[in-house]
mmCIF file of C-alpha atoms and ligand atoms in Angstrom:
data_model
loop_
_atom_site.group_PDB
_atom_site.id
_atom_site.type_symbol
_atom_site.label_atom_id
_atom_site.label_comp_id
_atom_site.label_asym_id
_atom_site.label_seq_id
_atom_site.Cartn_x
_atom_site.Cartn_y
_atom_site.Cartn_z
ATOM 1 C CA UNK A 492 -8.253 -24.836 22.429
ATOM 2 C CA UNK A 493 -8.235 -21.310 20.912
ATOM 3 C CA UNK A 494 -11.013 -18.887 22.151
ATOM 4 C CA UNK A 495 -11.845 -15.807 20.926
ATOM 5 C CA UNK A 496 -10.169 -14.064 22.484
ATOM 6 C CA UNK A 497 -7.369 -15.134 22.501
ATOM 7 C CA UNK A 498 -4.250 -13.381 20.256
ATOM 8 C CA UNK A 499 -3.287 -13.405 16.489
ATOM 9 C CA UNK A 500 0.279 -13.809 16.974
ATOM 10 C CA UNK A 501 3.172 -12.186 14.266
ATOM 11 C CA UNK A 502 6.464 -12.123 13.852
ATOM 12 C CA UNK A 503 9.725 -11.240 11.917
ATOM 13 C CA UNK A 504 12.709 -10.634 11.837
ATOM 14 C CA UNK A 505 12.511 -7.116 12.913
ATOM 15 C CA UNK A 506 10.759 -4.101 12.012
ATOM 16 C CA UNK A 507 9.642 -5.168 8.546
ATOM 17 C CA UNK A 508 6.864 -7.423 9.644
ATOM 18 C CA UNK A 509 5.238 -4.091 11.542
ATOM 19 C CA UNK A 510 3.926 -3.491 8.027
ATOM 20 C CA UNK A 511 1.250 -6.396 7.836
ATOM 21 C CA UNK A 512 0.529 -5.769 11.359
ATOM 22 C CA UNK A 513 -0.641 -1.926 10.789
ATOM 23 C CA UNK A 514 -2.685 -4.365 8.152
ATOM 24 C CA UNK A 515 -3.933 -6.364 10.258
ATOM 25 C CA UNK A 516 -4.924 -4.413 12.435
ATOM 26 C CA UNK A 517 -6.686 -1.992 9.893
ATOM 27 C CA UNK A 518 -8.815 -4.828 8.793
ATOM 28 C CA UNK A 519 -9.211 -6.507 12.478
ATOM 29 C CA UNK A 520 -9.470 -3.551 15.115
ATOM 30 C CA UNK A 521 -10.724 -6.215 17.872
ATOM 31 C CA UNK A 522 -8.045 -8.834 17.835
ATOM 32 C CA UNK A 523 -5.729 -8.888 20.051
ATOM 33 C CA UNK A 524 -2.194 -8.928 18.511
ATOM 34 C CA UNK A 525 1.169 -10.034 19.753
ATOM 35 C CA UNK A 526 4.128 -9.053 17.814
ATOM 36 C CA UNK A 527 7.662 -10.256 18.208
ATOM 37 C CA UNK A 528 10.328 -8.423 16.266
ATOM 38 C CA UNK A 529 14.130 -10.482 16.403
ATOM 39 C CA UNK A 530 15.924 -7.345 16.185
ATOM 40 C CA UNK A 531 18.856 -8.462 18.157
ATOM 41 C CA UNK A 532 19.341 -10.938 15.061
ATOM 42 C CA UNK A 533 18.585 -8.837 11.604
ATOM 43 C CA UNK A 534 18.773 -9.699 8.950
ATOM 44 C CA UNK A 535 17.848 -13.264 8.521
ATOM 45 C CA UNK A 536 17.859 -12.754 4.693
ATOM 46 C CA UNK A 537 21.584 -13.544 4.141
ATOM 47 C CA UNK A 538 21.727 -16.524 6.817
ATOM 48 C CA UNK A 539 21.522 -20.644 6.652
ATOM 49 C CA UNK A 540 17.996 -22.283 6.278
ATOM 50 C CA UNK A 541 19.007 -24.034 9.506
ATOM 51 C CA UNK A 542 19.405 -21.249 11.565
ATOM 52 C CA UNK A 543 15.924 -19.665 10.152
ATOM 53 C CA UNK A 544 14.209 -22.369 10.704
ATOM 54 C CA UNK A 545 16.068 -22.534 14.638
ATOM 55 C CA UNK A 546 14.994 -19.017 15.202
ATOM 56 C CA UNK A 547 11.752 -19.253 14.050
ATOM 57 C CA UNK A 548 11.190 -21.876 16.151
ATOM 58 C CA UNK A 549 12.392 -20.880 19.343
ATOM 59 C CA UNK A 550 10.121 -17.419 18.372
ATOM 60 C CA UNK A 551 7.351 -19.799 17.559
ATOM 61 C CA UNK A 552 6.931 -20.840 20.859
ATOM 62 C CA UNK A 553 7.641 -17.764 22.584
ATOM 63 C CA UNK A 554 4.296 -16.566 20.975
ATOM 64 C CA UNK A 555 2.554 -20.180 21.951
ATOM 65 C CA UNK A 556 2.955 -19.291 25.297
ATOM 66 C CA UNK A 557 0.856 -15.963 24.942
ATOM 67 C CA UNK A 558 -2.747 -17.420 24.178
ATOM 68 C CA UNK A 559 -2.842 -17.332 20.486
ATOM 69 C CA UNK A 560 -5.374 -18.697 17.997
ATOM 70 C CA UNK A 561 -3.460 -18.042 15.103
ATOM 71 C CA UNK A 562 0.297 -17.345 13.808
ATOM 72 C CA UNK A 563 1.331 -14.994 10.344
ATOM 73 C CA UNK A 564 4.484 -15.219 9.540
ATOM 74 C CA UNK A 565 4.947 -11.650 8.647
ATOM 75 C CA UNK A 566 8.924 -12.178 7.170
ATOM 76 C CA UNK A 567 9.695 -13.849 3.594
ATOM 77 C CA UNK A 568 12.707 -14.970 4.342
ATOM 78 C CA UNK A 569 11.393 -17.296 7.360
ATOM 79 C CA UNK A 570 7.924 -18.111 4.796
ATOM 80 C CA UNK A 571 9.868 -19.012 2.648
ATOM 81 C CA UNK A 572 12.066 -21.749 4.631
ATOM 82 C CA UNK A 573 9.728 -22.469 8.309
ATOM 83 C CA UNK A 574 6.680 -22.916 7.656
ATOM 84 C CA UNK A 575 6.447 -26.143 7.307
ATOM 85 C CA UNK A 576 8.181 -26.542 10.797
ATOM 86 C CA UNK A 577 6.422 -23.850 12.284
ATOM 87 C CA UNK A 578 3.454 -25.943 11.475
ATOM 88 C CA UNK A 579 4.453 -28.984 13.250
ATOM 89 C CA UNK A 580 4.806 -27.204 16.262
ATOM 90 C CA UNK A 581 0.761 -26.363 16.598
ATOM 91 C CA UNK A 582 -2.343 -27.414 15.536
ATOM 92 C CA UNK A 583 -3.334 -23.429 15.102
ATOM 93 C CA UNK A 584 -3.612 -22.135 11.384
ATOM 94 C CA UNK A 585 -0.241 -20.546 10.438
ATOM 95 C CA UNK A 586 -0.197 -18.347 7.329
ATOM 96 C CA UNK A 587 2.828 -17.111 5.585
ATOM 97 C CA UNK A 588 3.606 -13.848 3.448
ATOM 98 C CA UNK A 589 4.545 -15.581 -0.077
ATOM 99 C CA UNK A 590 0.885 -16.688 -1.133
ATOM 100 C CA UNK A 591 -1.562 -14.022 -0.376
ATOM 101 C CA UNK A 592 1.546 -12.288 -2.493
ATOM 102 C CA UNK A 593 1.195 -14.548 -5.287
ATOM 103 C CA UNK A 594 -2.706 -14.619 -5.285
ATOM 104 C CA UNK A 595 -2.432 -11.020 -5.257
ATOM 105 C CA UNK A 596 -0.298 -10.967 -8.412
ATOM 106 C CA UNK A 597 -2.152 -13.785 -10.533
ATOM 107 C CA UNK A 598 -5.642 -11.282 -9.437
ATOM 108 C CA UNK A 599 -4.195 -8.338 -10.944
ATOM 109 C CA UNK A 600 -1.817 -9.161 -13.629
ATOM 110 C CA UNK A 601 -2.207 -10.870 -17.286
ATOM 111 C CA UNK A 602 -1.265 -14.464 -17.478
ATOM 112 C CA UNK A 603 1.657 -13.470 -19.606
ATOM 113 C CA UNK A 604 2.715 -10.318 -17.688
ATOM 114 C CA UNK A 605 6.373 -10.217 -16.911
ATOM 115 C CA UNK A 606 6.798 -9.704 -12.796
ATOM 116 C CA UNK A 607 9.634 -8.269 -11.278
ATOM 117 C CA UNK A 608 10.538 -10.404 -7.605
ATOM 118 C CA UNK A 609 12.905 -8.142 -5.037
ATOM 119 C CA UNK A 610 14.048 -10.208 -2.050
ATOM 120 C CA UNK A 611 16.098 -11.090 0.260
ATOM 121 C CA UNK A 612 19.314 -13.609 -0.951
ATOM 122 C CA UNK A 613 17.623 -16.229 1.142
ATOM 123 C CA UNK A 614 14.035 -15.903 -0.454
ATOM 124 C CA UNK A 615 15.566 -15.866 -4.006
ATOM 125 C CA UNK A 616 17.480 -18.697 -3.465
ATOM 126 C CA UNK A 617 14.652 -20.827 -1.404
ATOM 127 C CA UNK A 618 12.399 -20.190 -5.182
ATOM 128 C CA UNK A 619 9.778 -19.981 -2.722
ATOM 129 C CA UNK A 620 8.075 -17.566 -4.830
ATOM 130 C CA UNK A 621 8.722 -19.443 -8.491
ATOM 131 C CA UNK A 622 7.131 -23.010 -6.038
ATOM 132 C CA UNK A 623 3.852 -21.103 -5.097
ATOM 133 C CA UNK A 624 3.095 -19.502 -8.434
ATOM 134 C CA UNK A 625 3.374 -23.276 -10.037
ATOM 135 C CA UNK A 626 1.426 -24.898 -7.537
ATOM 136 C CA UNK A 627 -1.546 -21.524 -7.866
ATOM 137 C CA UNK A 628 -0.978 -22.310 -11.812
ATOM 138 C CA UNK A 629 -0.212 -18.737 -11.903
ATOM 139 C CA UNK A 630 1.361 -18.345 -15.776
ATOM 140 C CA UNK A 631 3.401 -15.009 -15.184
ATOM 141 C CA UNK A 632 6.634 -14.918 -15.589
ATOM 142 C CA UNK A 633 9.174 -13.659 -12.346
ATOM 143 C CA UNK A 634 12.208 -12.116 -13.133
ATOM 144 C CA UNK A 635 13.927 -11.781 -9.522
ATOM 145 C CA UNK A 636 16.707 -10.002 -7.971
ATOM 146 C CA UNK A 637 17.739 -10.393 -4.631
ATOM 147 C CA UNK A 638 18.553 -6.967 -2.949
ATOM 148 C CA UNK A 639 20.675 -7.318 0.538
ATOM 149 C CA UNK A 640 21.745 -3.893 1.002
ATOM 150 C CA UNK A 641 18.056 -2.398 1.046
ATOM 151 C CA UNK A 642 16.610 -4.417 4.608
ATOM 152 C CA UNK A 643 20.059 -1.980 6.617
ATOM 153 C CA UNK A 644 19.387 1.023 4.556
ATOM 154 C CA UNK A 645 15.821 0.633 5.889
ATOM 155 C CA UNK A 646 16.642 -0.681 9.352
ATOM 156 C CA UNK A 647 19.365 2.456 9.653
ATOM 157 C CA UNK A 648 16.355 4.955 8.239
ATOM 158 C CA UNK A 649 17.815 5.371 4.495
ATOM 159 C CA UNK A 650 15.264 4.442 3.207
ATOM 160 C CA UNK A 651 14.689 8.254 1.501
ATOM 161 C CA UNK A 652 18.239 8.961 0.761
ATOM 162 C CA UNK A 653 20.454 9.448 -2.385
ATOM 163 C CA UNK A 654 22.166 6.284 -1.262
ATOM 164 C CA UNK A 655 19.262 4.595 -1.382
ATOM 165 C CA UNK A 656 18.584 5.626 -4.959
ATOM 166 C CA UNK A 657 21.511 4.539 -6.405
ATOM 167 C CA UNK A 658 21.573 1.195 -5.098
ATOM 168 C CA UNK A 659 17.461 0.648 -6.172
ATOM 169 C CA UNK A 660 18.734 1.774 -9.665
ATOM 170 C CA UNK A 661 21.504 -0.932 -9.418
ATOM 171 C CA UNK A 662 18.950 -3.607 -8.003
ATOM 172 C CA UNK A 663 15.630 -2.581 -10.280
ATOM 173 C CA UNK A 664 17.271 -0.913 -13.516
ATOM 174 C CA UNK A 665 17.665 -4.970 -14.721
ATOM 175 C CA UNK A 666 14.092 -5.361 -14.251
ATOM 176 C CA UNK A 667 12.851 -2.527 -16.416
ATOM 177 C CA UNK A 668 14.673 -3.556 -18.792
ATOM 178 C CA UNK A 669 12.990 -7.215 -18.499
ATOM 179 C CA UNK A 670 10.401 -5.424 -19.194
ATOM 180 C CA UNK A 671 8.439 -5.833 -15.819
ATOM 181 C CA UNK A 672 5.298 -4.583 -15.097
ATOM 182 C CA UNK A 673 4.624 -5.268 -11.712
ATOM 183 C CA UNK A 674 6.922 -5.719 -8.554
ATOM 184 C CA UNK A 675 6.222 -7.730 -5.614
ATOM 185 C CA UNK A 676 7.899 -6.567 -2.840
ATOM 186 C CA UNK A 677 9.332 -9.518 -1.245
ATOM 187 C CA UNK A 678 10.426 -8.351 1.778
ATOM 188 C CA UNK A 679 8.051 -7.085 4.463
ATOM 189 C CA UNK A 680 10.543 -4.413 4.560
ATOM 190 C CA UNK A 681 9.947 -3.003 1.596
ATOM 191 C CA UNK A 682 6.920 -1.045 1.775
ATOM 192 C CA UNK A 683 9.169 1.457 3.931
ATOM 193 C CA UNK A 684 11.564 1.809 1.002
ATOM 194 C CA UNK A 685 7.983 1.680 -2.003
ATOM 195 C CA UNK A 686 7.912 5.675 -1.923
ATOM 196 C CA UNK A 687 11.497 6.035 -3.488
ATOM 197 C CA UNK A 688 10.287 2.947 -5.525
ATOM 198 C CA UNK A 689 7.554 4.647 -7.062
ATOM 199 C CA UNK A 690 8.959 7.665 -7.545
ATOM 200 C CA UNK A 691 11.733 6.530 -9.639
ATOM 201 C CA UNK A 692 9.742 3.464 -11.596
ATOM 202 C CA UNK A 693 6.499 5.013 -11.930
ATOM 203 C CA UNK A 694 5.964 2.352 -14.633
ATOM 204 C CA UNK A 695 5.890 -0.674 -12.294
ATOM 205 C CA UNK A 696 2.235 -1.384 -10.333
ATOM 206 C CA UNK A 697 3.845 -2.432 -6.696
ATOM 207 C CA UNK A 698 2.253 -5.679 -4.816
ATOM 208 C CA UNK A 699 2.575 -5.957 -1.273
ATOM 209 C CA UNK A 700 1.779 -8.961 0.554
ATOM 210 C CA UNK A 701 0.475 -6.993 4.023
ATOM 211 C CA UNK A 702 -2.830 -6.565 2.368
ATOM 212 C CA UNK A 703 -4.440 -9.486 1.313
ATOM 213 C CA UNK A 704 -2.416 -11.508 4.308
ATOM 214 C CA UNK A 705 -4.831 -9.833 6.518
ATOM 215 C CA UNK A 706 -7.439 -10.428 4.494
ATOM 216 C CA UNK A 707 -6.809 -14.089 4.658
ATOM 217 C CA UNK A 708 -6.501 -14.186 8.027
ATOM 218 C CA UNK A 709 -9.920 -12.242 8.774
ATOM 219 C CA UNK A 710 -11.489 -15.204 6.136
ATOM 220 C CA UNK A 711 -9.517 -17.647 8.116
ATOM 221 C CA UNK A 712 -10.883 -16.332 11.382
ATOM 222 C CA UNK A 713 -14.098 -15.923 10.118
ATOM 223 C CA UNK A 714 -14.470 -19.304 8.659
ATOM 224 C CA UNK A 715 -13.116 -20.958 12.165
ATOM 225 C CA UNK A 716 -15.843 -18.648 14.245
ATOM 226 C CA UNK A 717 -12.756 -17.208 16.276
ATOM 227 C CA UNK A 718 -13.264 -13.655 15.589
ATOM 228 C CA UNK A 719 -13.080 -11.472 18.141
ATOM 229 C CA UNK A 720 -16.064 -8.948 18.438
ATOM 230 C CA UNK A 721 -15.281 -6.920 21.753
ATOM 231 C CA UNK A 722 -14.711 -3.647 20.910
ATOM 232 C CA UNK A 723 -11.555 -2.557 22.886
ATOM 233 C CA UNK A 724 -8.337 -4.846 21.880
ATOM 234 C CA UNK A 725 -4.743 -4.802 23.358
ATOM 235 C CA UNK A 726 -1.462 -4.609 20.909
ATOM 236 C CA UNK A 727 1.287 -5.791 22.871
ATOM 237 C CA UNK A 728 5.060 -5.678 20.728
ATOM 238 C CA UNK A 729 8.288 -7.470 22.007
ATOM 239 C CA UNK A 730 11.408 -7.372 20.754
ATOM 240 C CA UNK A 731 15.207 -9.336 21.082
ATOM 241 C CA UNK A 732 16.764 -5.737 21.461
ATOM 242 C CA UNK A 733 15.309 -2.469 22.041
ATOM 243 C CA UNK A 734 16.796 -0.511 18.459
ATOM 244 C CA UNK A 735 15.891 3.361 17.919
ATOM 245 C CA UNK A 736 13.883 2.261 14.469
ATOM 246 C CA UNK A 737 11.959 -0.021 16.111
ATOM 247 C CA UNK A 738 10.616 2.504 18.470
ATOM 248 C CA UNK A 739 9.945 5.035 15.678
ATOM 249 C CA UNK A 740 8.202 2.848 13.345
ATOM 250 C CA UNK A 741 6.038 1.888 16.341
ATOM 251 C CA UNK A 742 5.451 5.492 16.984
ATOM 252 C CA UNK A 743 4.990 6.196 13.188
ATOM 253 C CA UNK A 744 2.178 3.365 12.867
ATOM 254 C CA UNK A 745 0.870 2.740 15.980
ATOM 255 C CA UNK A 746 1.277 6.307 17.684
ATOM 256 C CA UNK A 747 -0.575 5.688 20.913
ATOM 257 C CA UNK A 748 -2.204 2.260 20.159
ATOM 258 C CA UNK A 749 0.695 -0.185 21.555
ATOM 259 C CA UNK A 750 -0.327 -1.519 24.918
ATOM 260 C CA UNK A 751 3.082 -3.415 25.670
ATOM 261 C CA UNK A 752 6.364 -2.495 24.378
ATOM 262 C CA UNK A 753 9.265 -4.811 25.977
ATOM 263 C CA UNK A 754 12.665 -7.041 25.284
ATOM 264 C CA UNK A 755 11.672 -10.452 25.805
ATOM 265 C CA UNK A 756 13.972 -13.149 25.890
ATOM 266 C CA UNK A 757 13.178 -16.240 23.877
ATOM 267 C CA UNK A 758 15.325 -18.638 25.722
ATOM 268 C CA UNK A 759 16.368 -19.694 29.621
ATOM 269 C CA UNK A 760 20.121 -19.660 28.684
HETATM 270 N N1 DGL B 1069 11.588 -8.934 6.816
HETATM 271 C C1 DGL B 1069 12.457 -9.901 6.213
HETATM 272 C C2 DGL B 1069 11.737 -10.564 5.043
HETATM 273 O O1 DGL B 1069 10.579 -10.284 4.795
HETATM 274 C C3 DGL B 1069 13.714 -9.311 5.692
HETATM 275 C C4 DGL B 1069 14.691 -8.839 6.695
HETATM 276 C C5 DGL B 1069 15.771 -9.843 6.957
HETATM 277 O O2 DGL B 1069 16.639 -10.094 6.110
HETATM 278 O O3 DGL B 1069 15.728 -10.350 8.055
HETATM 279 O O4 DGL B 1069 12.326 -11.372 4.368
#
């Protein structure tokens, strides 16, 4: 039975998903949040639906047995193939990263508005994103590229580098030229990477998911009458391997704020 106080539980893959929880907990400052980053196993974008849907599992119920009232899967790549098995695992609301994407692009853009999709290889071949758009009725059109080398050059701190450049050019130059107007940045990585973005496609209005995924979860919470309303609130962050990035994006978001910072290990083996 989930109480109030009890924690919102996120994960991903590894660092990326620390973007919707800075979100989250912008928007929900008395929740308790439990994050689990699978840095040990980065990236999941270029692996087997079977083995996302095994990991995300086996992470699944490593936050299950931390008192949670709710689970956001803050990583496309595992949105777009375990949800659906995440959900038969618990009778707690799960939300995923694709749709409060897609809701966010069908708010803001024409219906005939060209979108440009960057992803993982595993999101942009699951068509998780072309699926969601359908069944919202959304009528843009998504021109997608999948772009493995950016979730290293973030994870390795490129994400401001020449290299970097080039190889956004060589990912997004096709899209311009589709003549997108928006982006959605399918990756919760990518808002680390959206200021060399911007800079060199000005033209193209970014949407990121981290937003209006915690804005869905406070309706979520809200509607269920699980907020939490205590004032102080505890941020707790475990990971499969301790990795230099992961303790410098904590610092950079969270400077101060993290309660818990550990390894955990998700299975007895
Ligand atoms: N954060 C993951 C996502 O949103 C990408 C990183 C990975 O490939 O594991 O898809």
């Amino acid at each position: 039975m989930a109480t109030n106080d009890n924690s919102i539980g996120v994960f991903d893959s590894g660092l990326g998903g620390l973007t919707v929880l800075r979100e989250i907990h912008k928007r929900l400052p008395h929740e308790n949040l439990v994050y689990f980053g699978d840095t040990a196993r980065v990236p999941y974008g270029n692996k087997s639906s079977e083995t996302i849907i095994r990991y995300s599992r086996e992470i699944t119920q490593f936050l299950l047995s931390h008192n949670i009232k709710a689970i956001v899967v803050a990583c496309n790549t595992a949105s777009s193939f375990a949800l659906d098995a995440i959900r038969e695992m618990t009778a707690i609301p799960v939300l995923g990263v694709i749709e409060p994407a897609i809701r966010s692009l069908t708010q803001k853009a024409k219906s005939q508005s060209v979108a440009g999709l960057i992803a993982t290889r595993g999101t942009i071949q699951s068509g998780a994103y072309e699926k969601t758009l359908n069944l919202k009725r959304g009528t843009q059109k998504l021109v997608s590229q999948a772009c493995p080398l950016l979730v290293p050059l973030i994870e390795e701190g490129y994400a401001d580098s020449a290299a970097a450049e080039i190889i956004l050019k060589d990912y997004l130059d096709p899209l311009s030229v589709s003549g997108a107007e928006y982006l959605i940045l399918g990756c919760t990585h990518y808002p680390l990477i959206a200021p060399a973005i911007k800079r060199l496609y000005p033209q193209f209005t970014l949407i990121d998911s981290a937003e209006e995924t915690a804005l869905e979860l406070a309706r979520l919470l809200e509607e269920r009458q699980i907020l939490r309303e205590k004032v102080e609130s505890r941020i707790e962050l475990f990971v499969s391997d301790m990795t230099k990035s992961m303790q410098n994006l904590k610092d950079l978001f969270f400077a101060g704020r993290v309660d818990r910072f550990e390894v955990a290990r998700l299975t007895d083996d």
